[in-house]
Coordinates of C-alpha atoms in Angstrom, one line a residue:
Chain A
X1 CA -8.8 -21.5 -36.1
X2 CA -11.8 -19.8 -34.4
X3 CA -12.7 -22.7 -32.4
X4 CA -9.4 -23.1 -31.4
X5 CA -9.2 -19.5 -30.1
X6 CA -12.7 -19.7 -28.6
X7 CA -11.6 -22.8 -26.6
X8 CA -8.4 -21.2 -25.3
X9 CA -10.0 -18.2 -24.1
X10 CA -12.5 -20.0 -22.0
X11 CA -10.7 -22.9 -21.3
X12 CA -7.9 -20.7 -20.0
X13 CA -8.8 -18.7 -16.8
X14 CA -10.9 -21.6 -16.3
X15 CA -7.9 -23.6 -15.5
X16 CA -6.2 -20.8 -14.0
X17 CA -9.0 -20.5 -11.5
X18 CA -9.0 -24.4 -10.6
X19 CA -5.0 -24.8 -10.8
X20 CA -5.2 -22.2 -8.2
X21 CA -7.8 -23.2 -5.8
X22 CA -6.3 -26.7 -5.7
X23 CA -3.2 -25.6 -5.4
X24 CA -3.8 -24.1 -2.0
X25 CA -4.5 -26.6 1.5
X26 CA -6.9 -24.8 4.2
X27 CA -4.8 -24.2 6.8
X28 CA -0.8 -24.5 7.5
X29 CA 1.2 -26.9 8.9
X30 CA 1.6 -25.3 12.1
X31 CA 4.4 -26.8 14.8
X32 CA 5.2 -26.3 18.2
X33 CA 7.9 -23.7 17.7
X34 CA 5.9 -21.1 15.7
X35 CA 4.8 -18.0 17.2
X36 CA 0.6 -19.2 15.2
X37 CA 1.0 -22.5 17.4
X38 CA -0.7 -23.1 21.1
X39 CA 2.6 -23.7 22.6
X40 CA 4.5 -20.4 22.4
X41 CA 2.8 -17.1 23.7
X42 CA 3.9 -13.4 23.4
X43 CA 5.3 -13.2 26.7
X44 CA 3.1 -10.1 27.6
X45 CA 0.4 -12.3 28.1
X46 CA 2.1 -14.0 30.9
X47 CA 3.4 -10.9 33.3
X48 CA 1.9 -7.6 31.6
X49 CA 3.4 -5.8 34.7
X50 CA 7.1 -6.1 32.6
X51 CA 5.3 -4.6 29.6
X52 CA 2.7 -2.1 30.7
X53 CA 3.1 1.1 32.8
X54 CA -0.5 0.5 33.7
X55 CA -0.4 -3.1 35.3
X56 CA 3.4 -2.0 37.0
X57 CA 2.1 0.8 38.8
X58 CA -1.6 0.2 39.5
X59 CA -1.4 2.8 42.0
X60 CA 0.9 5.2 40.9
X61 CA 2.6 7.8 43.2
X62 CA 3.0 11.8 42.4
X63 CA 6.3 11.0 41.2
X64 CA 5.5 8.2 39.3
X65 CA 2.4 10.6 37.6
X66 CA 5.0 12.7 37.1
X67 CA 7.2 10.4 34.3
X68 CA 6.9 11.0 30.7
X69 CA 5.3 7.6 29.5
X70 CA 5.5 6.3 25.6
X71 CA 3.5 3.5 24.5
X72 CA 5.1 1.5 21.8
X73 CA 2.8 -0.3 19.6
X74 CA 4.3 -2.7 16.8
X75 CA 3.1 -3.7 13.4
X76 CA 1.3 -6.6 12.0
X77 CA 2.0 -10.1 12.9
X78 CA 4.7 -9.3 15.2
X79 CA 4.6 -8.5 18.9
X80 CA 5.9 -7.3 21.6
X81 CA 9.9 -8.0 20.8
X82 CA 9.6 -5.3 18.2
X83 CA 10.1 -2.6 20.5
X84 CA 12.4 -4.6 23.1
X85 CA 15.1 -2.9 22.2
X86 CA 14.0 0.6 22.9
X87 CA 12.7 -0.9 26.3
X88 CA 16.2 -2.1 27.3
X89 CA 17.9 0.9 25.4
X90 CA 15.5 3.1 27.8
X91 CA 16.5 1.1 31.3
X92 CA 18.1 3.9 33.2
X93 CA 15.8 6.9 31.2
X94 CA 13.7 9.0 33.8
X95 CA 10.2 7.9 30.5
X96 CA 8.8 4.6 31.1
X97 CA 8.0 2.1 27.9
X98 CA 4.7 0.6 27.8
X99 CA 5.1 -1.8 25.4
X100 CA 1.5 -2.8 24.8
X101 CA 0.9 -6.2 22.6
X102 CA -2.2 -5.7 19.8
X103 CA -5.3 -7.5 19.9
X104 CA -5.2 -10.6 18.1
X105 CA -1.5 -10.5 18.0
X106 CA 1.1 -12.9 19.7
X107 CA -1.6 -15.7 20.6
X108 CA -2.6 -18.2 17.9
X109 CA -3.3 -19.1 14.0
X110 CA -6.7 -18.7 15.2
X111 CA -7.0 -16.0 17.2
X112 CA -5.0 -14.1 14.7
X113 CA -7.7 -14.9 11.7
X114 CA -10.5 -14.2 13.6
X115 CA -9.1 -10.5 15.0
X116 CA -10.5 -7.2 13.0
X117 CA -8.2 -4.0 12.4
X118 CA -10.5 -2.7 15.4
X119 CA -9.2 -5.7 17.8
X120 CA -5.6 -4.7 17.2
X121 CA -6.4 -0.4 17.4
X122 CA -8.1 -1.8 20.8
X123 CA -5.2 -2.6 22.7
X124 CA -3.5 1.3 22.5
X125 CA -7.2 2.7 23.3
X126 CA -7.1 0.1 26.4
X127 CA -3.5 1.1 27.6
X128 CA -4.2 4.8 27.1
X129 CA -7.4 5.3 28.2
X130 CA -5.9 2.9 31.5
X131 CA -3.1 5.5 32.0
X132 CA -5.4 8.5 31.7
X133 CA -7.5 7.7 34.0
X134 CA -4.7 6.5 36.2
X135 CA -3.9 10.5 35.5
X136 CA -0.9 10.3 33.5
X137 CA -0.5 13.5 31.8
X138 CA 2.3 13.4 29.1
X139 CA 2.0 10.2 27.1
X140 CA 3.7 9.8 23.7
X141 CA 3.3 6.9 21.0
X142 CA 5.7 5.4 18.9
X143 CA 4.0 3.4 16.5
X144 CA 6.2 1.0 14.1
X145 CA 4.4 -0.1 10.6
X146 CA 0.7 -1.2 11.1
X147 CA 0.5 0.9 14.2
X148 CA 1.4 3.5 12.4
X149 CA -1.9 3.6 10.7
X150 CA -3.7 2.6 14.1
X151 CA -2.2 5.9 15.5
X152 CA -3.4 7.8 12.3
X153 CA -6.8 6.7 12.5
X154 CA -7.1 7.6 15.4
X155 CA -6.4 11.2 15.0
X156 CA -8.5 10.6 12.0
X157 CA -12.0 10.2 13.9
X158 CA -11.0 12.9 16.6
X159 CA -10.6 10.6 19.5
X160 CA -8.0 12.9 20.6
X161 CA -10.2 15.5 20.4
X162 CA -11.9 14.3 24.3
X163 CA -9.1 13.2 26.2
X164 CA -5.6 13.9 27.0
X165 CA -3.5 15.5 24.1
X166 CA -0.4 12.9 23.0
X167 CA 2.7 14.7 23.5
X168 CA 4.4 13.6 20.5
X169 CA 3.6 10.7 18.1
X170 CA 6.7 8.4 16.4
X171 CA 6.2 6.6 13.4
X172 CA 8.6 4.2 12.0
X173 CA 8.2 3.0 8.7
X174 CA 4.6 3.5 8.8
X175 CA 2.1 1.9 6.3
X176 CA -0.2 3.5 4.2
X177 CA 0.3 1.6 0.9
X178 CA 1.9 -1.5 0.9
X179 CA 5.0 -2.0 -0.8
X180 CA 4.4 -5.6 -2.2
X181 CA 2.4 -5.4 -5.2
X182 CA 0.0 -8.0 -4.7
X183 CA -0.7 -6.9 -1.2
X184 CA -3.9 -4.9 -2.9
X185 CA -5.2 -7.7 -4.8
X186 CA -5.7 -9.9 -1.7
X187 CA -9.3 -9.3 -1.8
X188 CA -9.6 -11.0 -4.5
X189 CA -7.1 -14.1 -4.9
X190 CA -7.7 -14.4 -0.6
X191 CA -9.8 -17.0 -0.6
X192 CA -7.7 -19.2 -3.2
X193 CA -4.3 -18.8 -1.4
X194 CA -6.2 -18.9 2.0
X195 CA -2.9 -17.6 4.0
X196 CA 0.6 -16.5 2.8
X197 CA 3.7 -17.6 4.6
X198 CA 6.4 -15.1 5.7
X199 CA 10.0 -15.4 4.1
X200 CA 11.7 -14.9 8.0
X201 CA 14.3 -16.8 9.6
X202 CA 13.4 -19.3 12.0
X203 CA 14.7 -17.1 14.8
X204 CA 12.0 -14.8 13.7
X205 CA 9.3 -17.6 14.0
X206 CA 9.1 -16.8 18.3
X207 CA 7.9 -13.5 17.4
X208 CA 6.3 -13.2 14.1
X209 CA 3.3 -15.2 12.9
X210 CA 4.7 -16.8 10.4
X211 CA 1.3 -17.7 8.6
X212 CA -0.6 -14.9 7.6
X213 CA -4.4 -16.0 6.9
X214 CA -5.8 -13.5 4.2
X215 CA -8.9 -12.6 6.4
X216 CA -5.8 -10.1 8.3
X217 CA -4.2 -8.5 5.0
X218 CA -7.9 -8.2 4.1
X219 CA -8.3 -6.2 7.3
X220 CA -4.7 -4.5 7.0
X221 CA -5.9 -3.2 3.6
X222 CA -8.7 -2.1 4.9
X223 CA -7.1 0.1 7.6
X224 CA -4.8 1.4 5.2
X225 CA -7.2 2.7 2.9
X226 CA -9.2 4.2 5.7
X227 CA -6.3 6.4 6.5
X228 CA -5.3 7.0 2.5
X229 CA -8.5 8.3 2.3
X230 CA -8.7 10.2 4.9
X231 CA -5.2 11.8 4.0
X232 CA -6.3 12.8 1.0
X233 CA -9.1 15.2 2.6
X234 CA -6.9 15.9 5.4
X235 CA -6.2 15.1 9.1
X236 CA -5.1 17.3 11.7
X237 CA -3.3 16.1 14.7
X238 CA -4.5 16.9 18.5
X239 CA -3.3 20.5 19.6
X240 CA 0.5 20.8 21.1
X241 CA 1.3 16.9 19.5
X242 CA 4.8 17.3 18.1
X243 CA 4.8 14.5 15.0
X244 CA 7.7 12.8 13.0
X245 CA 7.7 10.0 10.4
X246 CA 10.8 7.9 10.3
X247 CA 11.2 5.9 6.9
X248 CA 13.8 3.9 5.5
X249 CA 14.3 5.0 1.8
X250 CA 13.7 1.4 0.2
X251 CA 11.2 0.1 2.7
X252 CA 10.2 -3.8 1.3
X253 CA 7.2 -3.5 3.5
X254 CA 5.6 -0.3 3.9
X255 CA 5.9 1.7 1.0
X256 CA 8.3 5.1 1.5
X257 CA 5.6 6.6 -0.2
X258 CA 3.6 5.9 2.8
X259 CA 5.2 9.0 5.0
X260 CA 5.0 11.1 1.8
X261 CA 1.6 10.5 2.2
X262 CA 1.9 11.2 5.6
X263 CA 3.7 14.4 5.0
X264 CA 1.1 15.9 2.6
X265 CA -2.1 14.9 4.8
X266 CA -1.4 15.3 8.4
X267 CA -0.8 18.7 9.9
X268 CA 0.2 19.9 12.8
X269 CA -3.1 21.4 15.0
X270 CA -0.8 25.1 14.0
X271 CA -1.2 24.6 11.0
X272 CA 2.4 23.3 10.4
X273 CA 3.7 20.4 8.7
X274 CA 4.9 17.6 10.6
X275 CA 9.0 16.4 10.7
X276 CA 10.0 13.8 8.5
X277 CA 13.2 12.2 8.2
X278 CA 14.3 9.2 5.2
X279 CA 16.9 6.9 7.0
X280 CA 19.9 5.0 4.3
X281 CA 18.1 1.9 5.0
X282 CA 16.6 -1.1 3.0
X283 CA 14.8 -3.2 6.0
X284 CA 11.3 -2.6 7.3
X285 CA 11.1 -1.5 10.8
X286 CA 15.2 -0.7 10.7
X287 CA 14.8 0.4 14.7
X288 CA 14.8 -3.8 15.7
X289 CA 17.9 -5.2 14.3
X290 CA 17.8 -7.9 17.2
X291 CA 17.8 -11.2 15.2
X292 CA 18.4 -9.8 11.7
X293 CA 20.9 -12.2 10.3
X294 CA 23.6 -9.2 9.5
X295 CA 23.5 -5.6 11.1
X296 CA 25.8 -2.7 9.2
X297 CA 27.4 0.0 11.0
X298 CA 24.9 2.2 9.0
X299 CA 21.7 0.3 10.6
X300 CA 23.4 0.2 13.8
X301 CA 23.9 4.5 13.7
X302 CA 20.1 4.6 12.0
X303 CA 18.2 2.7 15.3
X304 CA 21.1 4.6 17.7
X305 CA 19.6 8.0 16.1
X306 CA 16.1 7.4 16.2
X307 CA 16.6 6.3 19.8
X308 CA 18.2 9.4 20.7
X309 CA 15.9 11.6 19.0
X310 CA 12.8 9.9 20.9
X311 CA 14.4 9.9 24.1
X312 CA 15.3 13.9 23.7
X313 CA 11.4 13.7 23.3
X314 CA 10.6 12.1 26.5
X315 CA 12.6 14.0 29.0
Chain B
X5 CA 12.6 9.1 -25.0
X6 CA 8.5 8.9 -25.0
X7 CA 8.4 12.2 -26.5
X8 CA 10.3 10.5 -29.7
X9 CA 8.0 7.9 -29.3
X10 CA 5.1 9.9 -29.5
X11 CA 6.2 12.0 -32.6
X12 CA 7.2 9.1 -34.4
X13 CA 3.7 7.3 -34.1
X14 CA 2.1 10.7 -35.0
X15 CA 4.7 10.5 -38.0
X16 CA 3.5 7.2 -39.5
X17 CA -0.2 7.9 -38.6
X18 CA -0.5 11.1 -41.3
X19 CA 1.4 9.2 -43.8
X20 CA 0.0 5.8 -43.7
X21 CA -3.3 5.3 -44.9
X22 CA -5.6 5.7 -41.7
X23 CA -8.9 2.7 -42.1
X24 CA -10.0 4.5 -38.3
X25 CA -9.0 6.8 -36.0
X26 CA -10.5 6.8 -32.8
X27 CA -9.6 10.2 -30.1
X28 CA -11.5 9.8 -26.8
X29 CA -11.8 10.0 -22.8
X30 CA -10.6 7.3 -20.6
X31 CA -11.3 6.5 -16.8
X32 CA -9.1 4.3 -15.1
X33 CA -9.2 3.5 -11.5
X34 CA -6.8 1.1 -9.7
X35 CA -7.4 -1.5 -7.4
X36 CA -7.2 -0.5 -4.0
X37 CA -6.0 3.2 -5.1
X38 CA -6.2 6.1 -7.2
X39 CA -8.5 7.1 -10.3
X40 CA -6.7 8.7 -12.7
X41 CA -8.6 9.7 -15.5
X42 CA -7.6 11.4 -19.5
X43 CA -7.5 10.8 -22.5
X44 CA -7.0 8.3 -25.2
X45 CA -6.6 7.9 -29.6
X46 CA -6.3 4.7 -31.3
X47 CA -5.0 4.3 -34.8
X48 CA -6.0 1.3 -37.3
X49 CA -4.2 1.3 -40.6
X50 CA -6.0 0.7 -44.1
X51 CA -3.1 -1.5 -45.7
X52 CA -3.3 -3.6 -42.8
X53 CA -4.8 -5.6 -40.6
X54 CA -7.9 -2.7 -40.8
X55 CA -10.2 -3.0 -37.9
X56 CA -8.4 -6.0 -36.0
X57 CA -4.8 -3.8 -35.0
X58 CA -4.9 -0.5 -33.3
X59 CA -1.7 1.3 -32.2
X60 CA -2.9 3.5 -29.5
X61 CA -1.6 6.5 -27.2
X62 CA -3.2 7.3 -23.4
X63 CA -2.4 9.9 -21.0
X64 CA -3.8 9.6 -17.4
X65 CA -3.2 11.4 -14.3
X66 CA -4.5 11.4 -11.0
X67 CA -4.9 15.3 -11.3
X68 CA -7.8 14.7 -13.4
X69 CA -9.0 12.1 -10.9
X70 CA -8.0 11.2 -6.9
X71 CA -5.7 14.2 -6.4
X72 CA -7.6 16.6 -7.8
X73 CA -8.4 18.9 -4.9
X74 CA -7.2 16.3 -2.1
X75 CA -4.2 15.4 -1.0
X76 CA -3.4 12.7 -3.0
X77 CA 0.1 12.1 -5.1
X78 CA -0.1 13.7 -8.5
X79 CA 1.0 11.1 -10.9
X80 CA 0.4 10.7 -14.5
X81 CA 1.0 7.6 -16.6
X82 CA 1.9 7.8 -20.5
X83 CA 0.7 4.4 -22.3
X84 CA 1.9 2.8 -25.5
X85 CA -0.5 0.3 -26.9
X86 CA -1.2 -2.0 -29.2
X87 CA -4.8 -4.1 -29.8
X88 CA -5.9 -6.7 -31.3
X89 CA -10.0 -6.6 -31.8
X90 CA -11.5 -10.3 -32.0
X91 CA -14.9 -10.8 -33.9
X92 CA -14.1 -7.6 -35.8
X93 CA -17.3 -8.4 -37.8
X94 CA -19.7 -8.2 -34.6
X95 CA -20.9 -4.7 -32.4
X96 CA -19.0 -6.5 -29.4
X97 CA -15.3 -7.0 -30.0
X98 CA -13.3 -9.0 -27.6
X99 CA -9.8 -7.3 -27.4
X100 CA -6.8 -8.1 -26.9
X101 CA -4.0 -5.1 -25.5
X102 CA -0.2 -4.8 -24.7
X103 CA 0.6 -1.7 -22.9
X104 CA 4.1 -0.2 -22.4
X105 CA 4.9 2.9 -21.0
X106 CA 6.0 4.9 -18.2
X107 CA 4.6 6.8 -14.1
X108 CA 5.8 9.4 -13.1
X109 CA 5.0 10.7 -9.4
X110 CA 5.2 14.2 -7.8
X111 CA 6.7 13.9 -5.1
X112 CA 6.8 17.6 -4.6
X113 CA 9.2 18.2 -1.6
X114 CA 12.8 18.2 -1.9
X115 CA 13.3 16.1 1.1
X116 CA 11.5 13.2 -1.2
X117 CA 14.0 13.6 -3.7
X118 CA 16.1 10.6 -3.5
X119 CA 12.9 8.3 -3.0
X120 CA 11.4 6.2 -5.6
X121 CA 8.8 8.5 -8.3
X122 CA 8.7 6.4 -11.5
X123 CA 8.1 3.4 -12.7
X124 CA 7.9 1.6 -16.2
X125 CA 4.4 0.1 -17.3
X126 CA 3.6 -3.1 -18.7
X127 CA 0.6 -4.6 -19.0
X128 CA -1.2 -7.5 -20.9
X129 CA -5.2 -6.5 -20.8
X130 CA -8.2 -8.1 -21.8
X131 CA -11.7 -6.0 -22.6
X132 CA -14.5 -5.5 -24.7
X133 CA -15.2 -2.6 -27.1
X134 CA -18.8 -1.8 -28.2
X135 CA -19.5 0.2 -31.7
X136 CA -22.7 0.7 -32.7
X137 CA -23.3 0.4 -36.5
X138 CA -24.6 3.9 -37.0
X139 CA -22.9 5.9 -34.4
X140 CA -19.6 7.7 -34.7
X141 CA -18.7 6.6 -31.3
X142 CA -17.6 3.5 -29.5
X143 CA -17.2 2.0 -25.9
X144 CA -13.9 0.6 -25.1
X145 CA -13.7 -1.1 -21.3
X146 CA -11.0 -3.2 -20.5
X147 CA -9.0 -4.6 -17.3
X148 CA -5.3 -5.0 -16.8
X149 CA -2.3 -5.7 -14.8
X150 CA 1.2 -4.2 -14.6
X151 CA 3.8 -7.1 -14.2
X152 CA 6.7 -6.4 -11.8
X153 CA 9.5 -5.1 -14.3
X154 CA 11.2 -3.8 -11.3
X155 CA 12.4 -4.3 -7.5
X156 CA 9.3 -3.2 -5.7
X157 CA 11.0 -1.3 -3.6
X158 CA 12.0 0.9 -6.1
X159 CA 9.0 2.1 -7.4
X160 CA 6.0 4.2 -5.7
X161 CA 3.5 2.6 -3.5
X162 CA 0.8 4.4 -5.3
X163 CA 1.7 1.9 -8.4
X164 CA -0.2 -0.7 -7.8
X165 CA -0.7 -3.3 -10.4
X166 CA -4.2 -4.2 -11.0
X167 CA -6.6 -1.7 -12.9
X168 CA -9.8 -1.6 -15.1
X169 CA -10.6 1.7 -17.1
X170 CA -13.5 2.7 -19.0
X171 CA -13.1 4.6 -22.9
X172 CA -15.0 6.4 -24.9
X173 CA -14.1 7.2 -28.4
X174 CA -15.1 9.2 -31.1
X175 CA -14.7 8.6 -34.6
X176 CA -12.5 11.5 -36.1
X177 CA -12.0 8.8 -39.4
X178 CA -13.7 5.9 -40.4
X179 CA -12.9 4.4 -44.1
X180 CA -15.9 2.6 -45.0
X181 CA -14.6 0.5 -48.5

């Protein structure tokens, strides 16, 4: 009876372990019509002067220096499409959108393995910095998910601290701890499952990566906890930046406890608390409901309102 | 409902025949998040199964650990368990441990109210406990992982479910036959 108890507790996770490393192939079976192929390209890439203020106006006029200018940033493994709806929602608005692409993002399988948190935090540092120094005065950011977390870790290591002062920072459903459970343990079964694959409609596949190779949640968790931690002793946000957290209550992604997080950690540079608001929602990101297979009234009023309050923002 | 629990475990444990009881600290941290840290009994029965079955009680919050003077959530986690010690004869026991139990989050600002603050534990674990022959004391460590009872959605994002804690007990009882 011993032996046979001995046996099973080696034998066990020994098989465990092997089922699941052979379980897993190396890479994916990537096609043509994925987003992680070399066919299709975020289409940024291609004419940046439709997506960022600083390649339309290169040499921007008093009036043109005069326009309130937000950079939208999406989350990870999406691109630019995330915020396309603000953009066209924003045609006529006196702002401007500056919907910036992150490094690593929208390319390839490859390039999106090989990119670091600090590849994808680069791209709002580049558009930013390009604007300032174009002298652009009142920038916002709306940061959706993972860029949420880029935004906060920013304000984390002061880098506000020696240039111009955001005007206001947006997040929407930002991430601070995941919501799927196994997200955290990554680290650890990573190199057995080598990627995960996205449950998204094909639709989705233009935009999204649908493989996600563990290297990037590695990375993502490694953000996140940056910013946890960093929470927990406190952040204060650059002087005059007005702040607001937008979360739907039963986020699948990003974790509603994410903006409570958010809440208790980040003050305002007075000493106040930033705004917070929970939107009736169950989808992550509920401000893109282009392509979602079935849009509610309720979702429909949720992006309509967030708009609305941003754009109040910006003029 | 736990509170029931709690007095009805207390309830048997002064009328059965006690062959150990075991009262001690325990640090827990979980993967990727808090350390919640507290405190810990363990109850083995004369009449049976001495010194292989334990029917244990822990109480861990992150106020003792992560959120103590930070920011962090302040959560505590009330645990149900019950062990079974493998090579009872040796100094090194494997063990074998169901918890069940319940988290509980503060989520402190009325704005938060409707969100997700609980959750209910459960978790197979696997560890080792050391007791020295002579000592009135013994190490318990031990690694564990909640299993999704619930959308997770619905629960807080600062339950996570992998988590490894460290015990130590003392003695209160031993009966040496």
């Amino acid at each position: 009876m011993k032996t046979l108890l001995k046996n099973i507790l080696i034998a066990g996770p020994l098989f465990l372990t092997a089922s699941l490393f052979f379980a897993c192939s190396d890479a994916p079976e990537i096609t043509d019509s994925l987003l992680d192929g070399d066919v299709l390209f975020d289409p940024s890439l291609y004419a940046p002067e439709e997506y960022l203020v600083s390649a339309k106006f290169p040499n921007p006029s008093a009036d043109d220096l005069d326009k309130h200018i937000l950079i939208a940033s999406h989350g990870y493994s999406a691109s630019t499409f995330e915020w396309q709806e603000f953009v066209d929602w924003s045609a006529d608005a006196d702002y401007r959108v500056s919907s910036l692409l992150l490094d690593g993002h929208g390319r390839t399988y490859g390039d999106f393995k090989a990119s670091k948190w600090e590849d994808w935090r680069a791209a709002i540092i580049r558009e930013f910095e390009l604007l300032e120094r174009l002298g652009y005065t009142k920038i916002s950011f709306v940061g959706s998910s993972t860029s949420g977390a880029l935004l906060l870790e920013l304000m984390e290591t002061g880098y506000f601290d020696k240039h111009v002062k955001p005007k206001n920072i947006f997040f929407v459903d930002p991430i601070v701890v995941p919501t799927a459970k196994l997200q955290t343990i990554v680290d650890i079964v990573g190199p057995m499952l080598v990627y995960l694959e996205a449950d998204q409609p094909a639709e989705e596949d233009k935009y999204w990566y649908r493989f996600r190779p563990y290297q990037t949640i590695n990375e993502l968790n490694e953000v996140i906890q940056k910013v946890r931690k960093g929470l927990e002793k406190g952040i204060v946000a650059p002087t005059g930046t007005f702040i607001k957290s937008f979360h739907s209550k039963f986020d699948p992604t990003a974790s509603t406890t994410s903006t409570v997080l958010i809440y208790k950690g980040l003050r305002l540079s007075d000493g106040n608390k930033i705004e917070v608001q929970i939107m009736d929602s169950e989808i992550h990101v509920f401000t893109r409901l282009s392509l979602r297979p079935s849009v509610s009234p309720l979702e429909r009023s949720n992006q309509q309102n967030v708009f609305a309050q941003m754009a109040a923002k910006l003029n | 409902m736990k509170k029931y629990f709690l007095f009805y475990l207390l309830f048997c444990a002064g009328f059965a025949e006690a062959q150990q009881l075991n009262v001690g600290i325990r640090l827990q941290k979980t993967h990727q998040m808090y350390w919640e840290n507290g405190v810990s009994a363990q109850y083995s029965f004369a009449n049976f199964k001495p010194d292989r079955l334990f029917v244990g009680f822990d109480f861990v919050t992150s106020r003792l650990g992560t959120a103590f003077n930070s920011n962090a959530l302040k959560q505590g986690s009330y645990i149900f368990s019950g062990s079974w010690h493998f090579f009872k004869k040796r100094q090194v026991h494997l063990v074998g441990r169901l918890n069940a139990g319940y988290l509980n989050t503060d989520l402190e600002e009325d704005v938060f109210a409707e969100l997700p603050s609980s959750a209910v534990l459960l978790a197979p674990e696997l560890g080792l406990n050391y007791s020295p022959k002579n000592l009135p004391f013994s190490f318990n460590t031990g690694i564990g992982f909640y299993v999704n009872t619930q959308e997770e959605s619905k629960t807080p994002g600062t339950f996570q479910p992998l988590y490894y804690h460290m015990t130590l007990y003392y003695k209160l009882f031993e009966n040496r036959k």
